[in-house]
CSV table of C-alpha atoms and ligand atoms in Angstrom, one decimal:
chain,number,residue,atom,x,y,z
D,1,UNK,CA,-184.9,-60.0,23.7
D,2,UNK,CA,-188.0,-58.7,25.7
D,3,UNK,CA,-189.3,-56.0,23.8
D,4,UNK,CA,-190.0,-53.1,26.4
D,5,UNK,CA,-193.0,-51.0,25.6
D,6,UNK,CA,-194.6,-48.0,27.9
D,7,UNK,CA,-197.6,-49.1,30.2
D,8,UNK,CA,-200.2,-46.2,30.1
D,9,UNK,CA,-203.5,-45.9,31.4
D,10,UNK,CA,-205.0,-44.4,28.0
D,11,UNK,CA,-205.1,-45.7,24.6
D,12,UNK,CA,-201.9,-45.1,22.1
D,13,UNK,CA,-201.7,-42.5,20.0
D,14,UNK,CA,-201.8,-43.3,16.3
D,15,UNK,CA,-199.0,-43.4,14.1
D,16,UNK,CA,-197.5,-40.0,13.7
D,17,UNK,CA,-199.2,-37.7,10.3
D,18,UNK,CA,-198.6,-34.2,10.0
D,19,UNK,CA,-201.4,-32.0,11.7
D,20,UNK,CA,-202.5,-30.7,8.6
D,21,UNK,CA,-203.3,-34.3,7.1
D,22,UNK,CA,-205.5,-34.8,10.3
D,23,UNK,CA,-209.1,-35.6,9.1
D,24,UNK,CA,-211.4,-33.7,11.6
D,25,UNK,CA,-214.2,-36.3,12.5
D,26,UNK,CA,-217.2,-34.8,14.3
D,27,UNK,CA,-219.6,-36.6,16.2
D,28,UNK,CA,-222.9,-36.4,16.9
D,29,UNK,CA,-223.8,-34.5,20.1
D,30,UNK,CA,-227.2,-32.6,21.1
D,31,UNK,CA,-227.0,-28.8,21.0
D,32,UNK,CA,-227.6,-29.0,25.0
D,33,UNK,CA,-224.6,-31.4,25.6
D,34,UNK,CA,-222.6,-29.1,22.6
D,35,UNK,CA,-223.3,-26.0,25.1
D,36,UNK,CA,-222.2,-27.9,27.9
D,37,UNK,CA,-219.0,-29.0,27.0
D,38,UNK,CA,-218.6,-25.3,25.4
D,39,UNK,CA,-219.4,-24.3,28.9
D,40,UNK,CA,-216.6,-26.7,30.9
D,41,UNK,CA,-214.1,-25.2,28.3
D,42,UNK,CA,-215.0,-21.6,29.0
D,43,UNK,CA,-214.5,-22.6,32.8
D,44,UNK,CA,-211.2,-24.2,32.3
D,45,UNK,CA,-208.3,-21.5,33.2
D,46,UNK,CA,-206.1,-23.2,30.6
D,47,UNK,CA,-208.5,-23.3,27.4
D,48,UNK,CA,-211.0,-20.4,28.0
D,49,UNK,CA,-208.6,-18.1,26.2
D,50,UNK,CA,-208.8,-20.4,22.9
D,51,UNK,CA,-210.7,-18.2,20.2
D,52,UNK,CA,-214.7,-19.7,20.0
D,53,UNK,CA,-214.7,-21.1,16.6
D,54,UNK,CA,-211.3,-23.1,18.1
D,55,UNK,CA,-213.5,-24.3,21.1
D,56,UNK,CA,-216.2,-25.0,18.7
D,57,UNK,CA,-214.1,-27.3,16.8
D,58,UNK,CA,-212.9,-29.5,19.8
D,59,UNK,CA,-216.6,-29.6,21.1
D,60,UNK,CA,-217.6,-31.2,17.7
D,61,UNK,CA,-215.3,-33.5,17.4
D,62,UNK,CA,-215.5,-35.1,21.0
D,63,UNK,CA,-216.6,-38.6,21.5
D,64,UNK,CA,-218.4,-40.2,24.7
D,65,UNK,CA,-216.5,-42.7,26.5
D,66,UNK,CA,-217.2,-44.0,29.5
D,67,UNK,CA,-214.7,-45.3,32.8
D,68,UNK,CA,-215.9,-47.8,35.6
D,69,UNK,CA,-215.7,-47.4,39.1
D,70,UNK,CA,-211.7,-47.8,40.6
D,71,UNK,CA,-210.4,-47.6,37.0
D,72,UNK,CA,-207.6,-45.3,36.3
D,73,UNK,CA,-208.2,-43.2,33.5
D,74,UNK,CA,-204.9,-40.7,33.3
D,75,UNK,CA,-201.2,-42.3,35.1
D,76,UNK,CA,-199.0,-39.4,36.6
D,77,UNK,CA,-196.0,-39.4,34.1
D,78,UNK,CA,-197.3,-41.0,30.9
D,79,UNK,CA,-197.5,-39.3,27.5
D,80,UNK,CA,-201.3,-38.7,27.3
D,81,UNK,CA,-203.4,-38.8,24.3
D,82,UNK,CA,-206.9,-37.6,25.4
D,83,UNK,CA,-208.1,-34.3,27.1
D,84,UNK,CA,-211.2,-35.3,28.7
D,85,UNK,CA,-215.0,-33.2,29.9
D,86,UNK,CA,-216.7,-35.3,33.2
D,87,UNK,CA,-220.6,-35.6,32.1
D,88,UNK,CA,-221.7,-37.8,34.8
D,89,UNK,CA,-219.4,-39.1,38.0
D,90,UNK,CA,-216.6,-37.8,40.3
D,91,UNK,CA,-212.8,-38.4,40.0
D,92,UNK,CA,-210.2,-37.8,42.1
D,93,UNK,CA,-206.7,-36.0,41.9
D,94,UNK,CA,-203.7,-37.0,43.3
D,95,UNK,CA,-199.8,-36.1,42.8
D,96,UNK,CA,-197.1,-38.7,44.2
D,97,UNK,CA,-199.8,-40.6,45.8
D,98,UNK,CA,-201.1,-37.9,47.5
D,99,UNK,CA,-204.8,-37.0,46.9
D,100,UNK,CA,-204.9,-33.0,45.7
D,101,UNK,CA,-208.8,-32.8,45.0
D,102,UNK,CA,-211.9,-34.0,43.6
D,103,UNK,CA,-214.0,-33.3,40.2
D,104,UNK,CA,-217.5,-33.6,39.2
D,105,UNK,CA,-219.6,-32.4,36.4
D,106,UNK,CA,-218.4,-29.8,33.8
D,107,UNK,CA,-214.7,-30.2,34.9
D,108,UNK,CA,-212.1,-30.5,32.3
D,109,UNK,CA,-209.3,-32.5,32.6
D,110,UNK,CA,-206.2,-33.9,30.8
D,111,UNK,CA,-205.9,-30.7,29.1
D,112,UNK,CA,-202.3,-30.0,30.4
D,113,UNK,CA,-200.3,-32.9,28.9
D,114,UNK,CA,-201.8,-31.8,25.4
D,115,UNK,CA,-200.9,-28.1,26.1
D,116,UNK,CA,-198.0,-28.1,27.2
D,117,UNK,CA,-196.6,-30.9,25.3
D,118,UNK,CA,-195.3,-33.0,28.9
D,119,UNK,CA,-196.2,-35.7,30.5
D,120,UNK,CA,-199.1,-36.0,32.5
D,121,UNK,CA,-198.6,-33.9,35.8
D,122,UNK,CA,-201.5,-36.1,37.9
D,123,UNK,CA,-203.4,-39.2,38.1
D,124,UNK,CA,-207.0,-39.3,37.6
D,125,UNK,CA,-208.8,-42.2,39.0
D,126,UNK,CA,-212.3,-42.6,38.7
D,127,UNK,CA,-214.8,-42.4,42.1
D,128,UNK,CA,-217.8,-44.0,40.3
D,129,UNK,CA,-218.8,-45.1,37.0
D,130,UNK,CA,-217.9,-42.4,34.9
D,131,UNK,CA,-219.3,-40.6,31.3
D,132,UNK,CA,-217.0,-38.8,29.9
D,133,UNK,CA,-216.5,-36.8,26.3
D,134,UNK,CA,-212.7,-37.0,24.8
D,135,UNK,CA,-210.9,-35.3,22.2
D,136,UNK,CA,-207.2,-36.9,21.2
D,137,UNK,CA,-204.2,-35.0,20.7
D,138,UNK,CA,-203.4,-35.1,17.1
D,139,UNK,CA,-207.0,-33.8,16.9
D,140,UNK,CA,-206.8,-31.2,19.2
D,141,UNK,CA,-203.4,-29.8,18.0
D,142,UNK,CA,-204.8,-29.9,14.6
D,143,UNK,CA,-207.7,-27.4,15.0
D,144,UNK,CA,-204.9,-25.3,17.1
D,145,UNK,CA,-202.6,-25.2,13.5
D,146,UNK,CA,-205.4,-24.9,11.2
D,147,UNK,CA,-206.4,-21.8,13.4
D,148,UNK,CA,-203.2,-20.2,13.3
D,149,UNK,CA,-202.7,-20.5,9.8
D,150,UNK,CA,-206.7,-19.4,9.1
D,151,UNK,CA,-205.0,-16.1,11.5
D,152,UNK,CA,-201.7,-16.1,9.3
D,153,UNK,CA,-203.9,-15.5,5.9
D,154,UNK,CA,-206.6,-13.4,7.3
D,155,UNK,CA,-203.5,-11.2,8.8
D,156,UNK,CA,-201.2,-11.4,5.3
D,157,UNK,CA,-204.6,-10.2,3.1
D,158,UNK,CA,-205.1,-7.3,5.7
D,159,UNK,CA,-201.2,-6.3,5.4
D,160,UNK,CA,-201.5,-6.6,1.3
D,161,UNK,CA,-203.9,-3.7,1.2
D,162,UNK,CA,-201.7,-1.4,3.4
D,163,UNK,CA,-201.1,1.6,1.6
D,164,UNK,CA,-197.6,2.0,3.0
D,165,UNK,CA,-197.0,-1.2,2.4
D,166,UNK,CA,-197.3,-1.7,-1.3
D,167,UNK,CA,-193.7,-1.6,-2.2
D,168,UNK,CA,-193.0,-4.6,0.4
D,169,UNK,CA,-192.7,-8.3,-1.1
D,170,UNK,CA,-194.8,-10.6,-0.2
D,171,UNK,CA,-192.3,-13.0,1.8
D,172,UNK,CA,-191.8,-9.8,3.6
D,173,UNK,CA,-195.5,-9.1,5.1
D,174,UNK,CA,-195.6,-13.0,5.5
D,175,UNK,CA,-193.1,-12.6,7.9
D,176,UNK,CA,-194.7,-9.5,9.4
D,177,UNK,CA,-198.2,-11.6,9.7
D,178,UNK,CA,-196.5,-14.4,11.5
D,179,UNK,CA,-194.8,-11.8,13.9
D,180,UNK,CA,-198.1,-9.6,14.6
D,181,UNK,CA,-199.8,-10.7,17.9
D,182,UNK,CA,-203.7,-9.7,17.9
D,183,UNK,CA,-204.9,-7.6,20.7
D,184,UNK,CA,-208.7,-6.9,21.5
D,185,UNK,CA,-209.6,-3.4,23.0
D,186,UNK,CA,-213.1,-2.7,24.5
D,187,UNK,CA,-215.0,0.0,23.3
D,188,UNK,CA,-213.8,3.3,25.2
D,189,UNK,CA,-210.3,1.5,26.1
D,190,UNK,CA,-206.8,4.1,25.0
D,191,UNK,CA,-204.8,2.0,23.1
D,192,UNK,CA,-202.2,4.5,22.3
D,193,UNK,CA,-201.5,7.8,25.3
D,194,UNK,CA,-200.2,10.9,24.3
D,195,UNK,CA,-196.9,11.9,25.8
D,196,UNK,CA,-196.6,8.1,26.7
D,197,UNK,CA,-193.1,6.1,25.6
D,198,UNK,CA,-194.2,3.7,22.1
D,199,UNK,CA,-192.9,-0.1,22.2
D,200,UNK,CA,-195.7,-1.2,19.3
D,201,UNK,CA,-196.8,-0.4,15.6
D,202,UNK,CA,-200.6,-1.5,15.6
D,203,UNK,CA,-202.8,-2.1,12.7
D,204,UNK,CA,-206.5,-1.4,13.0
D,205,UNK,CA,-208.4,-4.9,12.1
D,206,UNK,CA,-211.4,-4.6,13.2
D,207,UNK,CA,-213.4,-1.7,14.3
D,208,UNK,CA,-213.0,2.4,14.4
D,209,UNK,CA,-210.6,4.2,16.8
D,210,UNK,CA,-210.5,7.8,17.9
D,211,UNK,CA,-207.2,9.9,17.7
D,212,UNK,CA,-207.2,12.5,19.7
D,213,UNK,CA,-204.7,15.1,20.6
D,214,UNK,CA,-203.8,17.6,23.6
D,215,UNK,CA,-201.6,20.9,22.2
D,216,UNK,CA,-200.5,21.1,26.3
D,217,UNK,CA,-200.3,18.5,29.3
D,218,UNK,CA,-203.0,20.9,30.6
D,219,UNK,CA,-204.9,20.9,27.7
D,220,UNK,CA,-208.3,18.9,27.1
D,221,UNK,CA,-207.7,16.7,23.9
D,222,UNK,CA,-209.5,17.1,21.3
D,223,UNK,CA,-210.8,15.1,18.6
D,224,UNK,CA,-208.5,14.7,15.3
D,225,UNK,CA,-209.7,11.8,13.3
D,226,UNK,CA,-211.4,8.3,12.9
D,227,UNK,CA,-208.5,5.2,11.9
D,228,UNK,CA,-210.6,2.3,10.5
D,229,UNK,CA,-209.6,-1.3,9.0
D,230,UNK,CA,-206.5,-0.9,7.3
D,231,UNK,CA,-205.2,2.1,9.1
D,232,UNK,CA,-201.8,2.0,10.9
D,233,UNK,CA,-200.2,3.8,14.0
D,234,UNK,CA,-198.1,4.4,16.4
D,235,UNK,CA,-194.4,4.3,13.9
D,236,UNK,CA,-193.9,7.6,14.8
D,237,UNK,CA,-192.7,6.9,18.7
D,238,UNK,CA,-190.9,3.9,17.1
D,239,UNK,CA,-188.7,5.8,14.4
D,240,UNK,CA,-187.6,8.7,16.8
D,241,UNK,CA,-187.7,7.3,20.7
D,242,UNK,CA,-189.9,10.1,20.8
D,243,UNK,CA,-192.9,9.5,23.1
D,244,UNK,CA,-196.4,9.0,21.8
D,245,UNK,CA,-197.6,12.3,20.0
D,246,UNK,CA,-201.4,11.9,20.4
D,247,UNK,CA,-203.7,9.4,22.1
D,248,UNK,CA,-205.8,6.2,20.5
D,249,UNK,CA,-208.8,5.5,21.8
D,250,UNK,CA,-210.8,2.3,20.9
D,251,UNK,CA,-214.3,3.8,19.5
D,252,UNK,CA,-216.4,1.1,18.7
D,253,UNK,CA,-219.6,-0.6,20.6
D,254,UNK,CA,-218.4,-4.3,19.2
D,255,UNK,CA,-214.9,-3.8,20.3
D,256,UNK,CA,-211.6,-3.2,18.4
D,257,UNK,CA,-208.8,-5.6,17.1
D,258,UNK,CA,-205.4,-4.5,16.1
D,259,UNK,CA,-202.2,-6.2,15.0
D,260,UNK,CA,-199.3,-5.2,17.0
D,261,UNK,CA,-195.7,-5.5,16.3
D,262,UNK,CA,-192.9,-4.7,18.5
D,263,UNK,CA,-190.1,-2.2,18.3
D,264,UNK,CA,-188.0,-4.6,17.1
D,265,UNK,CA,-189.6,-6.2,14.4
D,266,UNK,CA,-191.1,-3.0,13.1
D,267,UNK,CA,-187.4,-1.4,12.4
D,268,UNK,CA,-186.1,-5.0,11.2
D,269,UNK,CA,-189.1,-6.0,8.9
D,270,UNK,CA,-190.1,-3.2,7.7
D,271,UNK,CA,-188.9,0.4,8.4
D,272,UNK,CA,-185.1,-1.4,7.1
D,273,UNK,CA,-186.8,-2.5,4.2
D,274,UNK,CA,-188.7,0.7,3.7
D,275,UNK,CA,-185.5,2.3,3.9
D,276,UNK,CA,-183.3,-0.1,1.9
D,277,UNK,CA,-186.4,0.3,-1.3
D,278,UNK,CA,-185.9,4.0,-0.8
D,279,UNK,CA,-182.1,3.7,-1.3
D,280,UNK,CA,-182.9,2.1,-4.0
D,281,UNK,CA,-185.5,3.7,-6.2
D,282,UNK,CA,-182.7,7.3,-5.1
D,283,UNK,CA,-179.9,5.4,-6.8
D,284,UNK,CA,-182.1,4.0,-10.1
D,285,UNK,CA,-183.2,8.0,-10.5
D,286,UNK,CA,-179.6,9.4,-10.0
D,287,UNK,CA,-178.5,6.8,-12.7
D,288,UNK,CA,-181.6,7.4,-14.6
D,289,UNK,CA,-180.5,11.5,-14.4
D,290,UNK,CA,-176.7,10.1,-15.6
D,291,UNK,CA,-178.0,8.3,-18.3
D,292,UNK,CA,-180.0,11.4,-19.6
D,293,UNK,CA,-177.4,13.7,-19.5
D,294,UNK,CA,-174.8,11.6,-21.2
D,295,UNK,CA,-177.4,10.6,-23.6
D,296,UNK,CA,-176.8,7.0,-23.4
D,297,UNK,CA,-180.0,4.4,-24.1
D,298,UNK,CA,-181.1,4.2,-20.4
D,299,UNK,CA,-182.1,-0.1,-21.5
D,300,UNK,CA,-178.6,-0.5,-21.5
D,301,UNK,CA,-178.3,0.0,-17.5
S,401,CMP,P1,-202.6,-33.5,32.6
S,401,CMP,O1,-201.3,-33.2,33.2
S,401,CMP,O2,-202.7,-33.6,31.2
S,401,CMP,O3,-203.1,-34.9,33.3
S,401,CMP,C1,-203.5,-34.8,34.6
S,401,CMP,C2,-204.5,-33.8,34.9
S,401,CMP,O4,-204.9,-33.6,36.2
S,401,CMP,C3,-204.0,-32.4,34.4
S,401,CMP,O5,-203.7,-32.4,33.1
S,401,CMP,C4,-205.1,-31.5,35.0
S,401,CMP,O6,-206.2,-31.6,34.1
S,401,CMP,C5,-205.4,-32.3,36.3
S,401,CMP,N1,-204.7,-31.6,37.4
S,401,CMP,C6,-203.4,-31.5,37.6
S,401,CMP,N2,-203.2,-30.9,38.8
S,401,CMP,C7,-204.4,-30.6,39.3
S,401,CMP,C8,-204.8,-29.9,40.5
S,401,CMP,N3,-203.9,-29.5,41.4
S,401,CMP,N4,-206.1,-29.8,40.7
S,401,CMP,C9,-207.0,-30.2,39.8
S,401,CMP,N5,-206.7,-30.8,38.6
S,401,CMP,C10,-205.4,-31.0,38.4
C-alpha cells in the first residue's frame, strides 16, 4: 500500500509535546537585529497587540534561515510550522494563483496559520535570495501559554489579598482570574461615568484612580477619594441595575490596569457565593443561638 503523506513547502513539525514541556532555545542575535525583528512585530497588525516580554520571547528565540531565488517558502493550504521576519530580499503574495502583493524588509509573514490555528491562507514564493529569521509553532504557542499562565498567577495573588474577598476559596478566585480580561487606561481616561448603565466589576492592578462624584447632573464633580492596587469598583451598578453612582477616572502618569469582569460572571462567581457564605455563617449563628438556649454542648452540632 502506498503510504500517502502531506507535501509541504516547510519543514515538519516535531512530534507533538505539551506546550508547557517546550524547551525555549534562544539564539544568538545582535541587539540591532533583536530591535529589528522587535520592530517588524510591532508593525504587524496581527502580533503588535502581544504584551512586550511575549514579543521579547519570540525575538529571542528566532533562528536565521535563508531561501533561494524561485523557491517556495509557505504553500497556500498546508499546515505551516514557521512564522517568518524578511531581513534581506522581496517575496511575493499570491492567493489561487493570483499575485495579491509584494514584501521586503521588516515584513512579517506566516503569522496567520500559527494564530489562527488554519491552514496557510497564501503562498509565499521568494523574488530573490532571501534571509529570513523563523520561530516554529510549538515555540511560539508556548511563550503564548506560559504568558497566560504567568497572567493567571499574577491575577489569583492580586484577588487573594482582596479584602472582600477573604471568605472566597481558592478554586473560586482561580476561576475569577481566569475570567478577568486586563484593560489598560491612560492617565486622565474615565473608566467608570456617573449616571452611566454598569456591565463590569474592575479591580485596580496597577496604578491610582480618582473617584469623583456630582450631587446633580448640573453639578461640577468633585473629588471623593484615591482607589489604589487592590481596590475594587463598580458592584454597585451590577447588584441593583442601578446606573453608575460616581465617576472613575484613571489618575496616574504611567497609566492604569484593571481586571474587569462582566455582569455575569460577577453575580455567578462571586456575589452568589458571597451570598450563599452569608446564608451560611446566618444559619451556624441561629443554631449556635439554639444550642445556647437549650443548653446543649454546641461540639455536638
Ligand atoms: P499564513 O496564512 O500563515 O501564510 C501565508 C501568509 O501570507 C499569511 O500567513 C500572511 O502572513 C501572508 N498574507 C496573506 N494574505 C496576505 C495579503 N493579502 N497581503 C499580504 N500578506 C498576506
Amino acid at each position: 500500500r502506498i503510504k500517502r503523506t502531506a507535501i509541504s513547502a516547510e519543514p515538519a513539525q516535531h512530534k507533538k509535546s505539551k506546550d508547557l514541556r517546550v524547551v525555549l532555545q534562544a539564539f544568538d542575535k545582535s541587539d540591532r537585529t533583536k530591535e529589528f525583528l522587535c520592530d517588524a512585530i510591532l508593525n504587524n497588525d496581527f502580533m503588535k497587540n502581544l504584551e512586550m516580554d511575549q514579543i521579547m520571547s519570540i525575538v529571542d528565540c528566532m533562528y536565521p534561515l535563508e531561501h533561494k531565488d524561485g523557491s517556495l517558502i509557505i504553500k497556500e493550504g498546508d499546515v505551516g510550522n514557521l512564522v517568518y521576519i524578511m531581513e534581506e530580499g522581496t517575496v511575493e503574495v499570491s492567493k489561487n494563483s493570483k499575485v495579491l502583493t509584494t514584501m521586503g524588509p521588516g515584513r512579517v509573514f506566516g503569522e496567520l496559520a500559527i494564530l489562527y490555528n488554519c491552514t496557510r491562507t497564501a503562498s509565499i514564493k521568494a523574488l530573490s535570495n532571501c534571509k529570513l529569521w523563523a520561530v516554529d509553532r510549538q515555540t511560539f504557542q508556548a511563550i503564548m501559554m506560559r504568558a497566560g499562565m504567568q497572567k493567571q498567577t499574577e491575577h489569583l495573588e492580586l484577588l487573594k489579598n482582596i479584602k472582600t474577598f477573604e471568605s472566597l476559596r481558592e478554586d473560586i478566585l482561580s476561576k475569577v482570574s481566569d475570567a478577568v480580561d486586563q484593560v489598560s487606561y491612560a492617565d486622565g481616561e474615565c473608566i467608570v461615568r456617573q449616571g452611566a448603565k454598569g456591565d463590569s466589576f474592575y479591580i485596580v492592578a496597577k496604578g491610582r484612580v480618582q473617584i469623583t462624584q456630582a450631587k446633580s447632573k448640573w453639578d461640577t464633580p468633585v473629588y471623593v477619594r484615591h482607589l489604589e492596587r487592590g481596590d475594587s469598583f463598580g458592584e454597585a451598578a451590577l447588584q441593583s441595575e442601578e446606573t453608575r453612582p460616581f465617576n472613575v477616572i484613571a489618575d496616574d502618569p504611567n497609566g492604569v490596569t484593571c481586571l474587569v469582569l462582566d455582569r455575569q460572571s460577577y453575580r455567578e462567581m462571586i456575589a452568589d457565593e458571597l451570598s450563599r457564605l452569608k446564608r451560611d455563617e446566618s444559619v451556624r449563628y441561629a443554631r449556635k443561638a439554639t444550642t445556647f438556649i437549650s443548653g446543649e454542648d454546641e461540639r455536638d452540632l
